PDB file of C-alpha atoms in Angstrom:
ATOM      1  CA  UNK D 609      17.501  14.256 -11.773  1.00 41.00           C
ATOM      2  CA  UNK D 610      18.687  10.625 -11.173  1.00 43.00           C
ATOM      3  CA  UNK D 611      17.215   9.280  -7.977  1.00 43.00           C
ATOM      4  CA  UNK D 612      19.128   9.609  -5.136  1.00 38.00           C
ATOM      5  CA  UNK D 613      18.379   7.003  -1.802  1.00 33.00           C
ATOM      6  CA  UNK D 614      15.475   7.737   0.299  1.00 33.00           C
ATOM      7  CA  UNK D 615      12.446   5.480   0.964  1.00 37.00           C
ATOM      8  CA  UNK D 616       9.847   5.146  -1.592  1.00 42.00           C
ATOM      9  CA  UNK D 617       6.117   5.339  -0.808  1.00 44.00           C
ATOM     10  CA  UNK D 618       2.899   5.208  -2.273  1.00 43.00           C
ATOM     11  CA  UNK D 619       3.377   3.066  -5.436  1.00 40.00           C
ATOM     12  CA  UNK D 620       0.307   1.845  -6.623  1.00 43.00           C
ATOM     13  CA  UNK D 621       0.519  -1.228  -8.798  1.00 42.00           C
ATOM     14  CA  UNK D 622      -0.897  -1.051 -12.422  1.00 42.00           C
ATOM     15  CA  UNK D 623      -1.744  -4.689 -12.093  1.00 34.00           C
ATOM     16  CA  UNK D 624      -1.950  -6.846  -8.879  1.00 30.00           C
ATOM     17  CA  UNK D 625      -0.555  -6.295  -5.620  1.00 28.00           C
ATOM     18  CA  UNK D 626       1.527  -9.088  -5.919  1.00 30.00           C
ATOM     19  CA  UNK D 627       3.387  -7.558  -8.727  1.00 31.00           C
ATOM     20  CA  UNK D 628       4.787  -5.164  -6.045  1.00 27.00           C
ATOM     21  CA  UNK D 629       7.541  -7.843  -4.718  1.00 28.00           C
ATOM     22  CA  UNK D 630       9.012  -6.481  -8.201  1.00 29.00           C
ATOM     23  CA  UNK D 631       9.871  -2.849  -7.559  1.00 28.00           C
ATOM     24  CA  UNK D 632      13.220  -2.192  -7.798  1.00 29.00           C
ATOM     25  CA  UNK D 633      14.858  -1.316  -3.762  1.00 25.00           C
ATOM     26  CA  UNK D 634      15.322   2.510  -2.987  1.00 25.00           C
ATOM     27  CA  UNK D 635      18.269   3.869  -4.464  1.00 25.00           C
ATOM     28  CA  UNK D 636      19.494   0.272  -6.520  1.00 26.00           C
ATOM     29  CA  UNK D 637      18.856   1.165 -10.032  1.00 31.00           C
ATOM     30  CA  UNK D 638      21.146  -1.849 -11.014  1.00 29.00           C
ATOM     31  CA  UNK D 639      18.024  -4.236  -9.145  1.00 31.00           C
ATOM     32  CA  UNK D 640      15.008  -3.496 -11.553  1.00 35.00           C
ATOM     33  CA  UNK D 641      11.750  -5.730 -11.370  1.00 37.00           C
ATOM     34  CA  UNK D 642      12.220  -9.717 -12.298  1.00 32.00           C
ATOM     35  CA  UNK D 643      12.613 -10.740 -16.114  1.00 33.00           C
ATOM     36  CA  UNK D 644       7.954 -11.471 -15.421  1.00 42.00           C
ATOM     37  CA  UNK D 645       7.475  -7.625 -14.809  1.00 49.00           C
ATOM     38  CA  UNK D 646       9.306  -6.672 -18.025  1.00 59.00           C
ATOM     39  CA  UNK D 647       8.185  -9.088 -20.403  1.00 65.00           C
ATOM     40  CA  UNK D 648       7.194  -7.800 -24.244  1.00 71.00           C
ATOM     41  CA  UNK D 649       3.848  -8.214 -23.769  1.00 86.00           C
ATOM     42  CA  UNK D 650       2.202  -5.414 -23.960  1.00 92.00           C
ATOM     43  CA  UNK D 651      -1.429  -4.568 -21.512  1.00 94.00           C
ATOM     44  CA  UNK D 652      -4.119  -4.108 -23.613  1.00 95.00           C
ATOM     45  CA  UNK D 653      -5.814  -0.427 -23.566  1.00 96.00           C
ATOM     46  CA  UNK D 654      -8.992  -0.554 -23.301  1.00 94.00           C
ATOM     47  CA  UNK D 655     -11.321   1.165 -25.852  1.00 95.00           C
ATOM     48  CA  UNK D 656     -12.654   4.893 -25.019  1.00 97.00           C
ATOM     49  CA  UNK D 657     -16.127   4.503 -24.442  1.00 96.00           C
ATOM     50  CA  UNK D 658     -18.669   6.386 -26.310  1.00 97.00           C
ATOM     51  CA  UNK D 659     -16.737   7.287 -28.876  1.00 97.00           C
ATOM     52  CA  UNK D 660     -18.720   8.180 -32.325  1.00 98.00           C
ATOM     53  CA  UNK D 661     -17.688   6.348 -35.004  1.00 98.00           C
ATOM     54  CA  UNK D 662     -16.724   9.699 -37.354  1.00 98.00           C
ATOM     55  CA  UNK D 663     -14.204  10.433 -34.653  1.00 98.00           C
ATOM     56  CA  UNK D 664     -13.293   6.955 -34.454  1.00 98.00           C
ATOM     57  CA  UNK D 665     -12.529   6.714 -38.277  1.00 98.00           C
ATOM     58  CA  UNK D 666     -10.591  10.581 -38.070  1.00 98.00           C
ATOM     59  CA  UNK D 667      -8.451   9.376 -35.403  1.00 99.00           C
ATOM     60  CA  UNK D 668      -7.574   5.910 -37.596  1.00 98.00           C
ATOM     61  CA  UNK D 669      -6.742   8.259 -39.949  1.00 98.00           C
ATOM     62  CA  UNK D 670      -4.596  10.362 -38.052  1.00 99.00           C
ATOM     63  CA  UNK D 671      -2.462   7.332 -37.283  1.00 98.00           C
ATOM     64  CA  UNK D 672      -2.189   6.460 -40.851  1.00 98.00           C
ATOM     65  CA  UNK D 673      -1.537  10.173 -42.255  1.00 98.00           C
ATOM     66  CA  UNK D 674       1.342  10.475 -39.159  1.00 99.00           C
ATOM     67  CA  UNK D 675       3.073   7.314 -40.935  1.00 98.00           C
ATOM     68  CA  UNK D 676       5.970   5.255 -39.814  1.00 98.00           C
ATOM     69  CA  UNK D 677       7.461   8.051 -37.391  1.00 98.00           C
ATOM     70  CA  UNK D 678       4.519   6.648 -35.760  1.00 98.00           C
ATOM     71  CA  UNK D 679       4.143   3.005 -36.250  1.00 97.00           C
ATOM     72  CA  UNK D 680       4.899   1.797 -32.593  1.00 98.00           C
ATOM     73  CA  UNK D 681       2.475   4.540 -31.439  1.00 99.00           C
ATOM     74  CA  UNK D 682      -0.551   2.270 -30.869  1.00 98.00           C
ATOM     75  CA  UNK D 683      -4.139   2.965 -32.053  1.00 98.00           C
ATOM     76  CA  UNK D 684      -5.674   2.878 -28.392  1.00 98.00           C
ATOM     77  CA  UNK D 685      -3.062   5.691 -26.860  1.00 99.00           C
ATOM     78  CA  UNK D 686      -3.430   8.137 -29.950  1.00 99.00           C
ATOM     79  CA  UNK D 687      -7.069   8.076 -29.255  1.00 99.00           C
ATOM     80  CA  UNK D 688      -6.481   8.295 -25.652  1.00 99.00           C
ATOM     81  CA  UNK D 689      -4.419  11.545 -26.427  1.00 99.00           C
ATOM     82  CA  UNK D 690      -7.241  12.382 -29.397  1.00 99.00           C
ATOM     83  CA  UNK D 691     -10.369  12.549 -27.392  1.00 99.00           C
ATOM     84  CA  UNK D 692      -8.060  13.856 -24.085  1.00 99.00           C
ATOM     85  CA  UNK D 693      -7.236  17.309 -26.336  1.00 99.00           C
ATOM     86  CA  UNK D 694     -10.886  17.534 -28.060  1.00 98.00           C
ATOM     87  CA  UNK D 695     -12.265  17.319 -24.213  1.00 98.00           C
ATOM     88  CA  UNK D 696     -10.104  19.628 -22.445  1.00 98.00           C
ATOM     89  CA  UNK D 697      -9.543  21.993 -24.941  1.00 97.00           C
ATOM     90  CA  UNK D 698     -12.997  23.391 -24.688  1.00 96.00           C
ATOM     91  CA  UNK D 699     -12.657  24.018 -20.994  1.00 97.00           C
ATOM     92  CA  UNK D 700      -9.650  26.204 -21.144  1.00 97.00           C
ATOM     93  CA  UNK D 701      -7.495  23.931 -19.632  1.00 97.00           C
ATOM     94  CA  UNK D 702      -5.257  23.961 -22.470  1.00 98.00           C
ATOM     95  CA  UNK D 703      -4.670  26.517 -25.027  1.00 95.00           C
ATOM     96  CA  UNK D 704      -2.485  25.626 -27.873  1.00 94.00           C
ATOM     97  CA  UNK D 705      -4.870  24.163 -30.512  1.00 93.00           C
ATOM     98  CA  UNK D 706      -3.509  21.247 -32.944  1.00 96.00           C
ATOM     99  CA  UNK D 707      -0.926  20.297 -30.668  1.00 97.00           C
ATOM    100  CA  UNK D 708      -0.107  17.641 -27.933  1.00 97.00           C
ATOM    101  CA  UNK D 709       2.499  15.186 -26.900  1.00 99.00           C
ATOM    102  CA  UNK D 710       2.060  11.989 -25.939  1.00 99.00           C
ATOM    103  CA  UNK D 711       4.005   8.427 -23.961  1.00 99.00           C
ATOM    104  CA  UNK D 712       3.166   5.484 -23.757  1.00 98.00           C
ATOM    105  CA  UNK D 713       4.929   4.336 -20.849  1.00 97.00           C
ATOM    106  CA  UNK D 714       4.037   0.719 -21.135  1.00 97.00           C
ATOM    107  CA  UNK D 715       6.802   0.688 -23.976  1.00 98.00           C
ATOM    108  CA  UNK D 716       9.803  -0.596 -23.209  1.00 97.00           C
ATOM    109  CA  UNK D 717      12.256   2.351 -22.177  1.00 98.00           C
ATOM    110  CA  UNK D 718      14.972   1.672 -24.907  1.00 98.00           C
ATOM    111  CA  UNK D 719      11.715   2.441 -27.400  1.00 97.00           C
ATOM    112  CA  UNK D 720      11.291   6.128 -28.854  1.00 99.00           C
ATOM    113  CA  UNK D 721       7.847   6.185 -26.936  1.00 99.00           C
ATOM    114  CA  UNK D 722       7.080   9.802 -26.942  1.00 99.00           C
ATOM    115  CA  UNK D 723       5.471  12.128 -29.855  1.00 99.00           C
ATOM    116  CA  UNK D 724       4.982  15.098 -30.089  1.00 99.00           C
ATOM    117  CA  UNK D 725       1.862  15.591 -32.981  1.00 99.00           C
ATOM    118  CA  UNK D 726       0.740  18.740 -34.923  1.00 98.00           C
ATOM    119  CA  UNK D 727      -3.031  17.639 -35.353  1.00 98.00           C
ATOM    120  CA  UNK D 728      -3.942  20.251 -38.255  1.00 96.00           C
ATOM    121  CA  UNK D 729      -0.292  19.194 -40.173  1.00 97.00           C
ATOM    122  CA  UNK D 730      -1.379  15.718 -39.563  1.00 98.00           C
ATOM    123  CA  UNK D 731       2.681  14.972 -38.650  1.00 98.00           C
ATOM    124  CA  UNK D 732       5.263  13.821 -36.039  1.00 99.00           C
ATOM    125  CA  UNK D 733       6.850  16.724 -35.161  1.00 99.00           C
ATOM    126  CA  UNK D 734       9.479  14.709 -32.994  1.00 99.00           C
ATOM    127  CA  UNK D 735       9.724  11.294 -31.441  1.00 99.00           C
ATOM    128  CA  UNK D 736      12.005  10.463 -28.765  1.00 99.00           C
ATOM    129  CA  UNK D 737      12.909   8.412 -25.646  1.00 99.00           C
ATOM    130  CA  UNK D 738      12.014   9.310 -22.235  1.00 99.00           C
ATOM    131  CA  UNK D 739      12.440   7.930 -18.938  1.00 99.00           C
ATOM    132  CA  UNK D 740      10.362   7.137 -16.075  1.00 98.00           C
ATOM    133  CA  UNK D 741      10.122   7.173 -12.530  1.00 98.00           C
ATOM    134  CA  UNK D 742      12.752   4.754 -10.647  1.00 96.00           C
ATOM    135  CA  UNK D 743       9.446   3.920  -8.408  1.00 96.00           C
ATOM    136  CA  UNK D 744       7.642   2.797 -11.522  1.00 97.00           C
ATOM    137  CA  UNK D 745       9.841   0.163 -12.571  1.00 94.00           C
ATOM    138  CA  UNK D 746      12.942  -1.171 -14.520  1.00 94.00           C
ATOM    139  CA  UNK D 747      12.420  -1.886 -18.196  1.00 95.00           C
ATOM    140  CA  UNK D 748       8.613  -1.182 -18.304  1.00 94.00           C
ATOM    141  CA  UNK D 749       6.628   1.818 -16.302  1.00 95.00           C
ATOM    142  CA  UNK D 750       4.376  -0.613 -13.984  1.00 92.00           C
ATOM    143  CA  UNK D 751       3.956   1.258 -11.309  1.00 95.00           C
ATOM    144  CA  UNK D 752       2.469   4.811 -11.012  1.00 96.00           C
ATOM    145  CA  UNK D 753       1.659   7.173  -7.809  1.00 95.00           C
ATOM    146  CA  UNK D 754       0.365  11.011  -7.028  1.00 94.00           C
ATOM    147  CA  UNK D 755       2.049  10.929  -3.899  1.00 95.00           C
ATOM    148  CA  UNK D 756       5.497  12.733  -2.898  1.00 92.00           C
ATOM    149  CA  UNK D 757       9.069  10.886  -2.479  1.00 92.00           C
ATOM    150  CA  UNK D 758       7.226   7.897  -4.403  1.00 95.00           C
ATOM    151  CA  UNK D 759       9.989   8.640  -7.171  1.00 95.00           C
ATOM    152  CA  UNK D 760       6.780   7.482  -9.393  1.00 97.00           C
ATOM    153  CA  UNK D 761       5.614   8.256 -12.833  1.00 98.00           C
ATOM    154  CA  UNK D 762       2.265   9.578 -12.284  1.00 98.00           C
ATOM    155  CA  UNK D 763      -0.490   8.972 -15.400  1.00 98.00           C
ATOM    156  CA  UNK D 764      -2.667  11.364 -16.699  1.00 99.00           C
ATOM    157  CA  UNK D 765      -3.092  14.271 -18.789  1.00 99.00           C
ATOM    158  CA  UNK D 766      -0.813  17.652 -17.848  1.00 99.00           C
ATOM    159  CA  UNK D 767      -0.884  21.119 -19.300  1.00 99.00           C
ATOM    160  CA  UNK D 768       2.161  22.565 -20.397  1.00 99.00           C
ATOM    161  CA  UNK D 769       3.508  25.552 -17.787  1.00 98.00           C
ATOM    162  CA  UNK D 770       6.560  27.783 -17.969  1.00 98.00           C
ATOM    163  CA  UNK D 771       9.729  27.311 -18.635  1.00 98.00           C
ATOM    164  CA  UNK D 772      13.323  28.284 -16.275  1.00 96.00           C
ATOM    165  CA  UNK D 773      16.620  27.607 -15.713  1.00 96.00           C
ATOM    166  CA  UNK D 774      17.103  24.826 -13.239  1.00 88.00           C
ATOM    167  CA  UNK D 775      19.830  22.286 -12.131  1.00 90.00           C
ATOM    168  CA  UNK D 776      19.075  20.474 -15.727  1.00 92.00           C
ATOM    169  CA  UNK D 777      18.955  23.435 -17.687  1.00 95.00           C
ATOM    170  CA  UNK D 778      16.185  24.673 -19.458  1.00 97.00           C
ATOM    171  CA  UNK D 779      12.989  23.087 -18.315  1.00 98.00           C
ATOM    172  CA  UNK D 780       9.280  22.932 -18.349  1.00 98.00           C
ATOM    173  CA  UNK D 781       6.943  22.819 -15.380  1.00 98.00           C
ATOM    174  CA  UNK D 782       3.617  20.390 -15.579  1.00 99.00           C
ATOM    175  CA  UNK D 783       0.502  21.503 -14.456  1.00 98.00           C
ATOM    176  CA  UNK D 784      -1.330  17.882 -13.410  1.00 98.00           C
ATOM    177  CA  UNK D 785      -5.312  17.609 -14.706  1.00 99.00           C
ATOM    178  CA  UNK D 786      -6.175  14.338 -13.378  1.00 98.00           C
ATOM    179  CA  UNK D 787      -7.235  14.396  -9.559  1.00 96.00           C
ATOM    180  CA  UNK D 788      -5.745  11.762  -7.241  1.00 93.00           C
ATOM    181  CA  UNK D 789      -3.602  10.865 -10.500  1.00 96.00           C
ATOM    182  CA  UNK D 790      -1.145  13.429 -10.988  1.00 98.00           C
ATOM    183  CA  UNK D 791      -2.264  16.800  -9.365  1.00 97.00           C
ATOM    184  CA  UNK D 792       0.699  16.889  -7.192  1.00 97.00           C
ATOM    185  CA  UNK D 793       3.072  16.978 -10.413  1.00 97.00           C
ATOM    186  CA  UNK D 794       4.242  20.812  -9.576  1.00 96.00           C
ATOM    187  CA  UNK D 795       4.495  20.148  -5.363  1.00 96.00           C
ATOM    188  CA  UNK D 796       6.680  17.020  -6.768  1.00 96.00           C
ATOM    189  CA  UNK D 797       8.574  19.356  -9.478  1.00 96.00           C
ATOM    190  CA  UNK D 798       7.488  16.853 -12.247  1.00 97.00           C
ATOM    191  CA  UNK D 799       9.228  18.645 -14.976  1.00 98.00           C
ATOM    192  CA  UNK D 800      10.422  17.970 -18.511  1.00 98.00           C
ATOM    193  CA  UNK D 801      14.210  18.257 -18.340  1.00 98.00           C
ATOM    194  CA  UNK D 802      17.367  16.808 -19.829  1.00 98.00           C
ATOM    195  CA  UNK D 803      19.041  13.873 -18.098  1.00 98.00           C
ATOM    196  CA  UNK D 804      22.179  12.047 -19.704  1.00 98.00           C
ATOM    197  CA  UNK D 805      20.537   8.446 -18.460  1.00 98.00           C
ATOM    198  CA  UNK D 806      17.832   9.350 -20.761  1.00 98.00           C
ATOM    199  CA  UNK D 807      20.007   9.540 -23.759  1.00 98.00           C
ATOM    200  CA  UNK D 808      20.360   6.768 -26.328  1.00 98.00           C
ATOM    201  CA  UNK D 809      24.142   6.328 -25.286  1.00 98.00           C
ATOM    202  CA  UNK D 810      22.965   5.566 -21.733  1.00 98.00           C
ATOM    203  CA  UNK D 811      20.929   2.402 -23.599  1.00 98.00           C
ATOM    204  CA  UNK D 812      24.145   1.545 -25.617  1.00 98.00           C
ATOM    205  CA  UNK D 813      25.874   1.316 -22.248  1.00 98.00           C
ATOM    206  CA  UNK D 814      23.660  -0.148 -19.628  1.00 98.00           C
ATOM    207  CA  UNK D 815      21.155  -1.785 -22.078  1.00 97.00           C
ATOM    208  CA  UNK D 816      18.474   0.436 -20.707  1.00 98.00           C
ATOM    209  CA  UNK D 817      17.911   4.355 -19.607  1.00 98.00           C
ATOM    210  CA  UNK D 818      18.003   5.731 -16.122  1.00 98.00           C
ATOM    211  CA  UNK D 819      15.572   6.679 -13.841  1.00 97.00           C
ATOM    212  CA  UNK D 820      14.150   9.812 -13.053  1.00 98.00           C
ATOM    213  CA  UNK D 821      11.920  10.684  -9.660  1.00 95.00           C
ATOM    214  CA  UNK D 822       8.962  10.863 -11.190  1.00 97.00           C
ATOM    215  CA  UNK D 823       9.799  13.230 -13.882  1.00 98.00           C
ATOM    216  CA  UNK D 824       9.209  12.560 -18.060  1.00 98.00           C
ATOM    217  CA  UNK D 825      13.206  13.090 -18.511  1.00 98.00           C
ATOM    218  CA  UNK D 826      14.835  13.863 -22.276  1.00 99.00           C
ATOM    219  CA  UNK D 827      17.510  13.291 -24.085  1.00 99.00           C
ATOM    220  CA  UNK D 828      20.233  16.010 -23.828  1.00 98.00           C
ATOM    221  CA  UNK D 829      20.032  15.935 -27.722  1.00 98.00           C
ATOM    222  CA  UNK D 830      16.640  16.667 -28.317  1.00 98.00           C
ATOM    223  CA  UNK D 831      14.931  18.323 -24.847  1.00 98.00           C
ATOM    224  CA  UNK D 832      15.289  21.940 -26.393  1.00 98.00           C
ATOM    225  CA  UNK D 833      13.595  21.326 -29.292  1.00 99.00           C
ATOM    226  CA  UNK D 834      10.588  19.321 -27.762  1.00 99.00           C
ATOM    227  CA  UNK D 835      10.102  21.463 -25.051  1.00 99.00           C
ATOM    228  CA  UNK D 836       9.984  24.199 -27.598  1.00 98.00           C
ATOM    229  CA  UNK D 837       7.404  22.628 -29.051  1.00 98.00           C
ATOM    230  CA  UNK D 838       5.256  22.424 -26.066  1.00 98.00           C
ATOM    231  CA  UNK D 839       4.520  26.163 -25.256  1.00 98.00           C
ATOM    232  CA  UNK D 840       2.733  26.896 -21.774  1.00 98.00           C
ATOM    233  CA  UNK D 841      -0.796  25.723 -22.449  1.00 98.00           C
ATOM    234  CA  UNK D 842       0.003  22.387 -24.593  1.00 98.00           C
ATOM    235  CA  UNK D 843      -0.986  19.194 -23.582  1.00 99.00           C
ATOM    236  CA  UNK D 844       0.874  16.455 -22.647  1.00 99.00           C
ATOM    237  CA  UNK D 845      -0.247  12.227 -21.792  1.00 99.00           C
ATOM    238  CA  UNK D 846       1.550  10.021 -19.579  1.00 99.00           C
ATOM    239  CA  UNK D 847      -0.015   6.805 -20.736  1.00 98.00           C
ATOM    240  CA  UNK D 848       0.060   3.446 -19.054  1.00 97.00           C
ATOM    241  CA  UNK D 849      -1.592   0.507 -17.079  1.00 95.00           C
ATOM    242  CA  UNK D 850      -4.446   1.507 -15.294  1.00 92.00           C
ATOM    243  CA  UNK D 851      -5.157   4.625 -16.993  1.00 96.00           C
ATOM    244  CA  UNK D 852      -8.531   6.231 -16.161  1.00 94.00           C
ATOM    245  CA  UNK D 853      -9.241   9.933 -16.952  1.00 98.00           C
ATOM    246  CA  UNK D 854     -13.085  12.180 -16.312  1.00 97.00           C
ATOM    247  CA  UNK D 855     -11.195  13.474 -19.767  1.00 99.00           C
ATOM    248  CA  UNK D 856     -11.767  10.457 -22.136  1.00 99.00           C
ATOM    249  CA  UNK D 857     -14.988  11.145 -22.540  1.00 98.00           C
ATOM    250  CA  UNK D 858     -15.834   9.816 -26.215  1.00 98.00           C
ATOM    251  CA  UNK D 859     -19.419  12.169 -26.630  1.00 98.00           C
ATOM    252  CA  UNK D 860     -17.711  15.278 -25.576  1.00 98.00           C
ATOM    253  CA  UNK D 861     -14.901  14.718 -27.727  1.00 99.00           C
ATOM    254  CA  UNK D 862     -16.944  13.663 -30.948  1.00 98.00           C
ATOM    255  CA  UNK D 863     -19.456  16.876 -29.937  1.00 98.00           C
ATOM    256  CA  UNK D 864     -15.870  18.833 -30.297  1.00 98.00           C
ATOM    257  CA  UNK D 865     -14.870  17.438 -32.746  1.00 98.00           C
ATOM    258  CA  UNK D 866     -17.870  17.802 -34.963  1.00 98.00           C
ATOM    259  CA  UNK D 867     -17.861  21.339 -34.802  1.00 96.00           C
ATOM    260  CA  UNK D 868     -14.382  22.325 -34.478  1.00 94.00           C
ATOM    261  CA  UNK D 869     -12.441  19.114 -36.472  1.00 96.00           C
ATOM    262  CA  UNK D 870      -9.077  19.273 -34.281  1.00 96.00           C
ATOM    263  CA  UNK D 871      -8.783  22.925 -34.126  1.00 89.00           C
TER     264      UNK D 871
END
């Protein structure tokens, strides 16, 4: 839902704390963060660590078999989302095999900067915009917190839950897997919904989208059909500044994926 006025708390800054004097006021979604906070330049992600080198090559190709559906999806996030699925699949924290979404929510907002990716198909199976919290930021997502009424876009991996009827219409509840990062997703209602500010006519109007409070929010034209293709058990990454996961854990995703290939 669009954020309504109440005080925001707990933002934690992907960079410095100075970059905090840029956070837009509670409520004033016309006052985003200063021309600095949004500039083009993208933070560099670092490298997974420990990641074998057969994995690393699989994943490069990945990102070349996907093809220009996913040319803006940068090397570092697929294998974020890569060696994310190989870890946690084994642990039964996700279910659906050959399949996960991912955002990278350093992107601008007027960017398509969410995929969803059947692994075994080696395809995009949709791309789209989403929006972030009004907490994290204005044009860019730059600040991220776990913590209620922050209105924040909270990193991390999620698992897919089930699906209702809400005030947004059909939705999708997120299970947070990331302690301290996002475990508070379903006490927050962190859902994947449809908003109208997260639809491309919102950008042709207001030269940007909307913000959410805290939630990954769709456009009414394509939520159905991506949240379709996230069944309960699928796994989802909210990528960003400041990322840090127990799940990217490059040896227990090349062990996976050495006997198991991304099945």
């Amino acid at each position: 839902m669009m954020l309504g006025s109440f005080n925001l708390v707990g933002c934690q800054p992907a960079q410095s704390s100075a970059s905090l004097k840029h956070l837009a006021p509670a409520g004033a979604q016309q006052a985003g963060p200063t021309a600095g906070a949004d500039s083009l330049l993208l933070t560099p992600v670092p490298a997974v660590a420990e990641l074998p080198d057969t994995l690393r090559l699989a994943i490069a190709q990945l990102g070349t078999d996907l093809g220009p559906a996913a040319a803006e999806l940068r090397p570092e996030v697929l294998a974020q989302a890569c060696v994310g699925y190989l870890t946690l699949h084994p642990t039964g924290r996700i279910e659906r095999a050959g399949r996960l979404a991912v955002a990278d929510m350093d992107l601008p907002n007027t960017t398509e900067r969410l995929w969803v990716i059947d692994l075994v198909q080696r395809k995009v199976l949709h791309r789209s915009l989403v929006a972030h919290g009004q907490g994290s930021g204005h044009l860019r997502a730059r600040h991220f917190s776990n913590v209620e009424q922050s209105a924040c876009t909270s990193l991390g991996f999620y698992r897919t839950s089930g699906t209702y009827g809400g005030v947004h219409g059909y939705s999708r509840r997120l299970l947070g897997l990331d302690k301290g990062q996002n475990t508070n997703a379903f006490d927050r209602y962190v859902v994947l919904h449809a908003a109208d500010y997260a639809g491309p006519e919102y950008v042709r109007q207001h030269g940007h989208l909307g913000y959410s409070r805290g939630c990954p929010a769709l456009p009414p034209a394509q939520y159905k059909q991506i949240i379709s293709a996230l069944p309960a058990g699928s796994l989802l990454l909210l990528s960003g500044p400041g990322l840090a996961s127990r799940w990217l854990d490059g040896a227990a995703a090349g062990r996976r994926f050495a006997r198991r290939g991304w099945r």
